[in-house]
């Protein structure tokens, strides 16, 4: 295969401490699967957890984190020929097998998505798992009858990876997007992505005893969970839907059943990790075409492998604004 040694960002856990940084690896250290020359990866909240000793995400040590990767197939694999631009994300990648923060990776052929024509690999990684999750959320709202003419749609955690891409995707599809953020300085960024208005996340963060509030939003893309999700459910219009994917605000859900049984509100669960490959490829076709968010340039910030240590800490501290994309191939 001709891959003698390559650069990798690796994390080694020892009890409560972690040693992480750039190292050299050989192909023998990679698991079985189709060999990919990795050109781009990206940084997700889950990568921060996988590279932290208390994150409870990594199942192996040492691990090359990176749940997203994009590059070129080195040999024929499955239905794809050598040289095909491919991406892969989710499943066990960067969790219980080495992921995208290295110049080479091996991934089972049945997990591979050929990168759709016209979508540069960097843009695919600006989207990445976070944007794929946003696209699944938007498509779930569509599937449940949330259309742009029904009224505004809320996006929580709006400056983060899922949130930023969801704002861009919904705006592209013609929805009136209300972006909820805890970053007061991010208003211009969010309107540049297509948000019609911006609200302070504090408005949704206080627990209240009222089981229902005035109906405001036709739907919501929520990656925050917790009290925020419980509060926004109280304000969803009759028959509206909420796509829930995350827990940056907590994994509890202090709600009553009233939004569901009095207003026919739908709570739609979104999982990107185990999405079957046919569905995965179909969603990526939409990401490359009508659901592709405007402003991928503004959403993505390029970093090098040796900047990962800093960025993996920052994402766990809620500092993400858009998406950090890792330029792996020099
Ligand atoms: N279900 C799935 O398959 C799937 C896939 C991808 C991600 N996720 C989950 O989705 C969530 C977001 O992922 P991401 O990659 O977008 O992360 P991210 O880039 O770190 O963005 C998360 C955003 O949430 C907001 N936030 C942070 N702390 C908060 C708090 N205490 N209360 C309320 N809001 C807070 C911040 O936005 P503002 O400052 O703008 O409020 C932050 O930028 C994570 O929980 C992740 O695990 C799930």
CSV table of C-alpha atoms and ligand atoms in Angstrom, one decimal:
chain,number,residue,atom,x,y,z
A,1,UNK,CA,0.0,0.0,0.0
A,2,UNK,CA,3.0,2.3,0.2
A,3,UNK,CA,1.9,4.2,3.3
A,4,UNK,CA,5.0,4.0,5.5
A,5,UNK,CA,4.2,6.6,8.2
A,6,UNK,CA,1.8,9.5,8.4
A,7,UNK,CA,0.9,12.3,10.8
A,8,UNK,CA,-1.9,11.8,13.2
A,9,UNK,CA,-3.4,13.6,16.2
A,10,UNK,CA,-3.8,10.9,18.9
A,11,UNK,CA,-5.2,10.9,22.4
A,12,UNK,CA,-4.0,8.4,25.1
A,13,UNK,CA,-6.1,8.2,28.3
A,14,UNK,CA,-4.6,7.2,31.5
A,15,UNK,CA,-7.1,7.2,34.3
A,16,UNK,CA,-8.2,10.8,34.8
A,17,UNK,CA,-5.5,12.3,32.6
A,18,UNK,CA,-5.0,12.5,28.9
A,19,UNK,CA,-2.0,12.9,26.7
A,20,UNK,CA,-2.9,14.2,23.2
A,21,UNK,CA,-1.0,15.7,20.3
A,22,UNK,CA,0.6,15.1,17.0
A,23,UNK,CA,2.5,11.8,16.4
A,24,UNK,CA,3.5,9.5,13.6
A,25,UNK,CA,1.6,6.3,12.9
A,26,UNK,CA,1.9,3.5,10.4
A,27,UNK,CA,-0.9,1.8,8.3
A,28,UNK,CA,-0.5,-1.3,10.4
A,29,UNK,CA,-2.0,0.6,13.3
A,30,UNK,CA,-5.2,1.3,11.4
A,31,UNK,CA,-8.2,-1.1,11.7
A,32,UNK,CA,-9.5,-3.1,8.8
A,33,UNK,CA,-11.4,-1.4,6.0
A,34,UNK,CA,-11.0,0.6,2.8
A,35,UNK,CA,-8.0,2.9,2.9
A,36,UNK,CA,-8.6,6.6,2.5
A,37,UNK,CA,-6.2,9.4,2.0
A,38,UNK,CA,-7.8,12.0,4.3
A,39,UNK,CA,-7.8,15.5,3.0
A,40,UNK,CA,-10.2,17.2,5.4
A,41,UNK,CA,-11.9,16.5,8.7
A,42,UNK,CA,-13.8,18.7,11.1
A,43,UNK,CA,-14.3,19.3,14.8
A,44,UNK,CA,-17.6,18.3,16.5
A,45,UNK,CA,-18.6,18.6,20.1
A,46,UNK,CA,-18.4,14.8,20.3
A,47,UNK,CA,-14.7,15.0,19.3
A,48,UNK,CA,-14.1,17.2,22.2
A,49,UNK,CA,-15.6,14.6,24.4
A,50,UNK,CA,-13.7,11.8,22.7
A,51,UNK,CA,-10.4,13.6,23.4
A,52,UNK,CA,-11.2,14.3,27.0
A,53,UNK,CA,-10.6,11.8,29.9
A,54,UNK,CA,-14.1,12.4,31.4
A,55,UNK,CA,-16.0,12.6,28.1
A,56,UNK,CA,-17.1,8.9,28.2
A,57,UNK,CA,-17.2,8.8,24.3
A,58,UNK,CA,-13.9,7.1,23.3
A,59,UNK,CA,-14.1,3.3,23.5
A,60,UNK,CA,-10.4,2.7,22.8
A,61,UNK,CA,-7.1,4.2,23.9
A,62,UNK,CA,-5.0,5.3,22.1
A,63,UNK,CA,-7.5,6.8,19.7
A,64,UNK,CA,-7.3,9.1,16.7
A,65,UNK,CA,-10.5,11.1,17.2
A,66,UNK,CA,-12.4,12.7,14.3
A,67,UNK,CA,-15.9,11.5,13.6
A,68,UNK,CA,-15.9,13.2,10.2
A,69,UNK,CA,-13.5,12.6,7.3
A,70,UNK,CA,-13.3,13.3,3.6
A,71,UNK,CA,-10.6,12.3,1.1
A,72,UNK,CA,-9.9,10.0,-1.7
A,73,UNK,CA,-10.2,6.2,-1.9
A,74,UNK,CA,-6.8,4.6,-2.3
A,75,UNK,CA,-8.0,1.2,-3.6
A,76,UNK,CA,-11.4,-0.1,-5.1
A,77,UNK,CA,-13.9,-0.7,-2.3
A,78,UNK,CA,-17.4,-2.0,-2.5
A,79,UNK,CA,-19.2,-0.2,-5.3
A,80,UNK,CA,-16.6,2.6,-5.5
A,81,UNK,CA,-13.4,2.8,-7.6
A,82,UNK,CA,-9.9,3.9,-6.4
A,83,UNK,CA,-9.6,7.6,-6.7
A,84,UNK,CA,-13.3,8.3,-5.9
A,85,UNK,CA,-13.7,11.3,-3.5
A,86,UNK,CA,-15.5,9.9,-0.5
A,87,UNK,CA,-16.6,11.0,2.9
A,88,UNK,CA,-17.6,9.1,6.0
A,89,UNK,CA,-18.9,10.0,9.4
A,90,UNK,CA,-20.6,8.5,12.4
A,91,UNK,CA,-20.9,4.7,13.1
A,92,UNK,CA,-17.8,3.8,15.1
A,93,UNK,CA,-15.5,6.4,13.5
A,94,UNK,CA,-13.5,8.4,16.0
A,95,UNK,CA,-15.2,6.5,18.9
A,96,UNK,CA,-14.2,2.8,18.8
A,97,UNK,CA,-11.9,3.0,15.7
A,98,UNK,CA,-9.5,5.6,14.6
A,99,UNK,CA,-11.1,8.6,12.9
A,100,UNK,CA,-10.3,11.6,10.7
A,101,UNK,CA,-7.6,13.5,12.5
A,102,UNK,CA,-4.8,11.6,10.6
A,103,UNK,CA,-3.5,11.6,7.0
A,104,UNK,CA,-4.9,8.1,6.5
A,105,UNK,CA,-7.9,6.2,7.8
A,106,UNK,CA,-9.5,2.9,7.2
A,107,UNK,CA,-13.3,2.6,7.1
A,108,UNK,CA,-15.6,-0.3,6.2
A,109,UNK,CA,-16.6,0.1,2.5
A,110,UNK,CA,-20.3,-0.1,3.4
A,111,UNK,CA,-20.0,3.2,5.4
A,112,UNK,CA,-18.7,5.3,2.5
A,113,UNK,CA,-20.5,8.1,0.8
A,114,UNK,CA,-19.2,9.2,-2.6
A,115,UNK,CA,-19.0,13.0,-2.3
A,116,UNK,CA,-21.7,14.3,-4.7
A,117,UNK,CA,-20.6,16.1,-7.8
A,118,UNK,CA,-20.1,19.8,-7.3
A,119,UNK,CA,-19.5,19.6,-3.6
A,120,UNK,CA,-15.9,20.4,-2.7
A,121,UNK,CA,-14.4,18.1,0.0
A,122,UNK,CA,-13.8,21.1,2.2
A,123,UNK,CA,-17.5,22.2,2.0
A,124,UNK,CA,-18.5,18.6,2.8
A,125,UNK,CA,-16.5,18.9,6.0
A,126,UNK,CA,-17.8,22.4,6.8
A,127,UNK,CA,-21.2,20.6,6.8
A,128,UNK,CA,-19.9,17.3,8.3
A,129,UNK,CA,-21.7,15.5,11.1
A,130,UNK,CA,-23.2,18.7,12.5
A,131,UNK,CA,-24.5,19.8,9.1
A,132,UNK,CA,-25.7,16.3,8.3
A,133,UNK,CA,-27.6,16.4,11.6
A,134,UNK,CA,-29.1,19.8,10.7
A,135,UNK,CA,-30.1,18.5,7.2
A,136,UNK,CA,-31.8,15.4,8.8
A,137,UNK,CA,-33.6,17.8,11.2
A,138,UNK,CA,-34.8,20.1,8.4
A,139,UNK,CA,-35.9,17.1,6.3
A,140,UNK,CA,-37.8,15.7,9.3
A,141,UNK,CA,-39.6,19.0,9.7
A,142,UNK,CA,-40.5,19.0,6.0
A,143,UNK,CA,-41.7,15.4,6.3
A,144,UNK,CA,-44.0,16.4,9.1
A,145,UNK,CA,-45.6,19.2,7.1
A,146,UNK,CA,-43.6,22.3,8.4
A,147,UNK,CA,-43.6,24.6,5.3
A,148,UNK,CA,-42.3,28.1,5.0
A,149,UNK,CA,-45.8,29.7,4.8
A,150,UNK,CA,-46.8,28.4,8.3
A,151,UNK,CA,-44.6,30.9,10.1
A,152,UNK,CA,-41.2,31.3,11.8
A,153,UNK,CA,-39.0,28.4,12.7
A,154,UNK,CA,-36.6,28.5,15.7
A,155,UNK,CA,-33.0,27.2,15.7
A,156,UNK,CA,-31.4,26.9,19.1
A,157,UNK,CA,-27.6,26.7,19.8
A,158,UNK,CA,-27.6,28.8,16.6
A,159,UNK,CA,-23.9,29.7,16.4
A,160,UNK,CA,-22.7,26.1,16.9
A,161,UNK,CA,-22.2,23.5,14.2
A,162,UNK,CA,-25.7,22.1,14.0
A,163,UNK,CA,-27.2,25.5,14.6
A,164,UNK,CA,-25.2,27.5,12.0
A,165,UNK,CA,-25.8,25.0,9.3
A,166,UNK,CA,-29.5,24.6,10.2
A,167,UNK,CA,-29.9,28.4,10.0
A,168,UNK,CA,-28.3,28.5,6.5
A,169,UNK,CA,-30.3,25.5,5.2
A,170,UNK,CA,-33.7,26.7,6.4
A,171,UNK,CA,-33.0,30.2,5.0
A,172,UNK,CA,-32.0,28.6,1.7
A,173,UNK,CA,-35.4,26.8,1.6
A,174,UNK,CA,-37.3,30.0,2.3
A,175,UNK,CA,-38.2,29.7,6.0
A,176,UNK,CA,-38.3,32.7,8.3
A,177,UNK,CA,-35.5,31.7,10.8
A,178,UNK,CA,-35.4,32.8,14.4
A,179,UNK,CA,-31.9,32.1,15.8
A,180,UNK,CA,-31.4,31.6,19.6
A,181,UNK,CA,-27.9,32.3,20.8
A,182,UNK,CA,-26.0,32.9,24.0
A,183,UNK,CA,-23.4,35.0,22.1
A,184,UNK,CA,-24.6,38.7,22.0
A,185,UNK,CA,-21.9,39.6,19.5
A,186,UNK,CA,-23.0,37.0,17.0
A,187,UNK,CA,-26.1,38.8,15.6
A,188,UNK,CA,-24.5,39.9,12.4
A,189,UNK,CA,-23.0,36.5,11.8
A,190,UNK,CA,-26.4,34.9,12.2
A,191,UNK,CA,-28.2,37.3,10.0
A,192,UNK,CA,-25.5,36.9,7.4
A,193,UNK,CA,-26.3,33.2,7.3
A,194,UNK,CA,-30.0,34.0,6.7
A,195,UNK,CA,-31.6,34.4,10.2
A,196,UNK,CA,-34.5,36.9,10.1
A,197,UNK,CA,-34.2,37.6,13.8
A,198,UNK,CA,-32.0,36.7,16.7
A,199,UNK,CA,-33.1,36.1,20.3
A,200,UNK,CA,-31.1,35.7,23.5
A,201,UNK,CA,-30.9,32.1,24.6
A,202,UNK,CA,-31.7,33.2,28.2
A,203,UNK,CA,-35.3,33.7,27.1
A,204,UNK,CA,-35.7,30.0,26.9
A,205,UNK,CA,-33.4,29.0,29.7
A,206,UNK,CA,-35.5,29.6,32.8
A,207,UNK,CA,-37.6,26.8,34.1
A,208,UNK,CA,-41.3,27.9,34.3
A,209,UNK,CA,-44.3,26.3,35.8
A,210,UNK,CA,-46.7,27.2,33.0
A,211,UNK,CA,-47.3,24.1,30.9
A,212,UNK,CA,-48.1,26.0,27.7
A,213,UNK,CA,-47.4,29.5,26.3
A,214,UNK,CA,-48.7,31.5,23.4
A,215,UNK,CA,-48.0,29.7,20.1
A,216,UNK,CA,-45.2,31.3,18.1
A,217,UNK,CA,-43.1,28.9,16.0
A,218,UNK,CA,-44.2,26.5,13.3
A,219,UNK,CA,-41.3,24.3,14.1
A,220,UNK,CA,-37.8,24.1,15.6
A,221,UNK,CA,-34.4,22.6,15.2
A,222,UNK,CA,-33.1,22.1,18.7
A,223,UNK,CA,-29.6,20.8,19.6
A,224,UNK,CA,-29.6,22.2,23.2
A,225,UNK,CA,-32.2,19.9,24.9
A,226,UNK,CA,-32.9,20.4,28.7
A,227,UNK,CA,-35.0,23.3,29.9
A,228,UNK,CA,-34.6,25.0,26.5
A,229,UNK,CA,-36.3,22.2,24.7
A,230,UNK,CA,-39.1,22.0,27.3
A,231,UNK,CA,-39.7,25.7,27.0
A,232,UNK,CA,-39.8,25.9,23.2
A,233,UNK,CA,-42.2,23.0,23.1
A,234,UNK,CA,-44.7,25.2,25.0
A,235,UNK,CA,-44.5,27.8,22.1
A,236,UNK,CA,-44.9,25.5,19.1
A,237,UNK,CA,-48.0,26.1,16.9
A,238,UNK,CA,-50.8,23.5,16.8
A,239,UNK,CA,-49.5,20.5,14.8
A,240,UNK,CA,-46.0,21.8,14.6
A,241,UNK,CA,-42.8,19.8,15.0
A,242,UNK,CA,-39.5,20.0,16.8
A,243,UNK,CA,-36.4,18.0,15.6
A,244,UNK,CA,-34.3,17.3,18.7
A,245,UNK,CA,-30.6,16.2,18.2
A,246,UNK,CA,-28.5,17.5,21.1
A,247,UNK,CA,-27.9,18.1,24.8
A,248,UNK,CA,-25.5,21.0,25.2
A,249,UNK,CA,-28.0,22.5,27.6
A,250,UNK,CA,-28.6,19.2,29.4
A,251,UNK,CA,-30.0,15.7,28.8
A,252,UNK,CA,-33.1,16.1,30.9
A,253,UNK,CA,-36.5,17.1,29.5
A,254,UNK,CA,-38.7,18.7,32.2
A,255,UNK,CA,-41.9,18.9,30.2
A,256,UNK,CA,-45.5,17.9,30.6
A,257,UNK,CA,-47.4,15.9,27.9
A,258,UNK,CA,-49.7,18.9,27.2
A,259,UNK,CA,-47.9,20.2,24.1
A,260,UNK,CA,-48.3,16.7,22.6
A,261,UNK,CA,-51.9,15.9,23.6
A,262,UNK,CA,-53.5,19.4,23.4
A,263,UNK,CA,-51.5,20.9,20.5
A,264,UNK,CA,-50.5,17.7,18.6
A,265,UNK,CA,-46.9,18.8,18.7
A,266,UNK,CA,-44.4,16.3,17.3
A,267,UNK,CA,-41.1,15.7,19.0
A,268,UNK,CA,-38.8,14.2,16.3
A,269,UNK,CA,-35.7,12.3,17.4
A,270,UNK,CA,-32.6,12.8,15.2
A,271,UNK,CA,-29.7,10.5,15.1
A,272,UNK,CA,-26.9,10.8,12.6
A,273,UNK,CA,-24.6,8.1,14.0
A,274,UNK,CA,-26.5,5.0,12.8
A,275,UNK,CA,-28.3,6.4,9.8
A,276,UNK,CA,-28.4,3.6,7.2
A,277,UNK,CA,-26.1,4.1,4.3
A,278,UNK,CA,-28.8,4.5,1.6
A,279,UNK,CA,-30.5,7.2,3.6
A,280,UNK,CA,-27.1,8.8,4.4
A,281,UNK,CA,-26.2,9.0,0.7
A,282,UNK,CA,-29.7,10.4,-0.2
A,283,UNK,CA,-29.3,13.2,2.5
A,284,UNK,CA,-25.9,14.1,1.1
A,285,UNK,CA,-27.4,14.5,-2.4
A,286,UNK,CA,-29.8,17.1,-0.9
A,287,UNK,CA,-26.9,18.8,1.0
A,288,UNK,CA,-25.1,19.1,-2.3
A,289,UNK,CA,-28.1,20.6,-4.0
A,290,UNK,CA,-31.3,22.3,-2.6
A,291,UNK,CA,-30.5,22.0,1.1
A,292,UNK,CA,-26.9,23.3,0.8
A,293,UNK,CA,-26.6,26.3,3.1
A,294,UNK,CA,-25.4,29.6,1.8
A,295,UNK,CA,-22.4,31.0,3.6
A,296,UNK,CA,-20.3,27.8,4.0
A,297,UNK,CA,-17.3,30.1,3.7
A,298,UNK,CA,-18.4,32.1,6.7
A,299,UNK,CA,-19.4,29.0,8.7
A,300,UNK,CA,-16.1,27.1,8.2
A,301,UNK,CA,-12.7,28.1,9.8
A,302,UNK,CA,-9.7,26.2,8.6
A,303,UNK,CA,-7.2,24.8,11.1
A,304,UNK,CA,-4.2,22.5,10.9
A,305,UNK,CA,-3.8,19.2,12.8
A,306,UNK,CA,-1.5,20.9,15.3
A,307,UNK,CA,-4.2,23.4,16.3
A,308,UNK,CA,-6.6,20.6,17.4
A,309,UNK,CA,-5.5,20.6,21.1
A,310,UNK,CA,-6.7,24.2,21.5
A,311,UNK,CA,-9.9,23.8,19.5
A,312,UNK,CA,-11.0,20.5,21.2
A,313,UNK,CA,-10.9,22.4,24.5
A,314,UNK,CA,-12.7,25.4,23.1
A,315,UNK,CA,-15.6,23.4,21.6
A,316,UNK,CA,-16.4,21.9,25.0
A,317,UNK,CA,-16.5,25.4,26.5
A,318,UNK,CA,-19.3,26.4,24.1
A,319,UNK,CA,-17.0,28.7,22.1
A,320,UNK,CA,-17.8,27.3,18.7
A,321,UNK,CA,-19.0,29.8,16.1
A,322,UNK,CA,-19.7,27.8,13.0
A,323,UNK,CA,-17.4,24.9,12.2
A,324,UNK,CA,-13.7,24.3,12.6
A,325,UNK,CA,-12.5,22.3,9.5
A,326,UNK,CA,-9.2,20.5,9.7
A,327,UNK,CA,-7.0,20.8,6.6
A,328,UNK,CA,-5.3,17.4,7.0
A,329,UNK,CA,-3.5,17.1,3.6
A,330,UNK,CA,-0.7,19.6,3.4
B,1,LIG,N1,-28.1,13.4,17.4
B,1,LIG,C1,-27.0,13.4,16.6
B,1,LIG,O1,-26.8,12.6,15.8
B,1,LIG,C2,-26.0,14.6,16.8
B,1,LIG,C3,-25.2,14.9,15.8
B,1,LIG,C4,-24.3,16.0,16.0
B,1,LIG,C5,-24.4,16.8,17.2
B,1,LIG,N2,-25.2,16.3,18.1
B,1,LIG,C6,-25.3,17.0,19.4
B,1,LIG,O2,-25.8,18.3,19.1
B,1,LIG,C7,-25.3,19.3,20.0
B,1,LIG,C8,-24.6,20.4,19.3
B,1,LIG,O3,-23.5,19.9,18.5
B,1,LIG,P1,-22.5,20.9,17.7
B,1,LIG,O4,-21.5,20.0,17.0
B,1,LIG,O5,-23.4,21.8,17.0
B,1,LIG,O6,-21.9,21.6,19.0
B,1,LIG,P2,-21.3,23.1,19.0
B,1,LIG,O7,-20.7,23.5,17.7
B,1,LIG,O8,-20.4,23.1,20.3
B,1,LIG,O9,-22.5,24.0,19.3
B,1,LIG,C9,-23.4,23.9,20.4
B,1,LIG,C10,-24.0,25.3,20.7
B,1,LIG,O10,-24.9,25.1,21.7
B,1,LIG,C11,-25.0,26.4,22.5
B,1,LIG,N3,-24.7,26.1,23.9
B,1,LIG,C12,-23.6,25.7,24.4
B,1,LIG,N4,-23.7,25.5,25.7
B,1,LIG,C13,-25.0,25.8,26.0
B,1,LIG,C14,-25.8,25.8,27.2
B,1,LIG,N5,-25.3,25.5,28.4
B,1,LIG,N6,-27.1,26.1,27.1
B,1,LIG,C15,-27.7,26.4,25.9
B,1,LIG,N7,-27.0,26.4,24.8
B,1,LIG,C16,-25.7,26.1,24.8
B,1,LIG,C17,-23.9,27.3,21.9
B,1,LIG,O11,-24.6,28.1,20.9
B,1,LIG,P3,-25.1,29.6,21.2
B,1,LIG,O12,-23.9,30.2,21.9
B,1,LIG,O13,-25.3,30.2,19.9
B,1,LIG,O14,-26.3,29.5,22.1
B,1,LIG,C18,-23.0,26.3,21.2
B,1,LIG,O15,-22.3,27.0,20.1
B,1,LIG,C19,-24.3,18.5,20.9
B,1,LIG,O16,-25.0,18.1,22.1
B,1,LIG,C20,-24.0,17.3,20.1
B,1,LIG,O17,-23.7,16.2,20.9
B,1,LIG,C21,-26.1,15.3,18.0
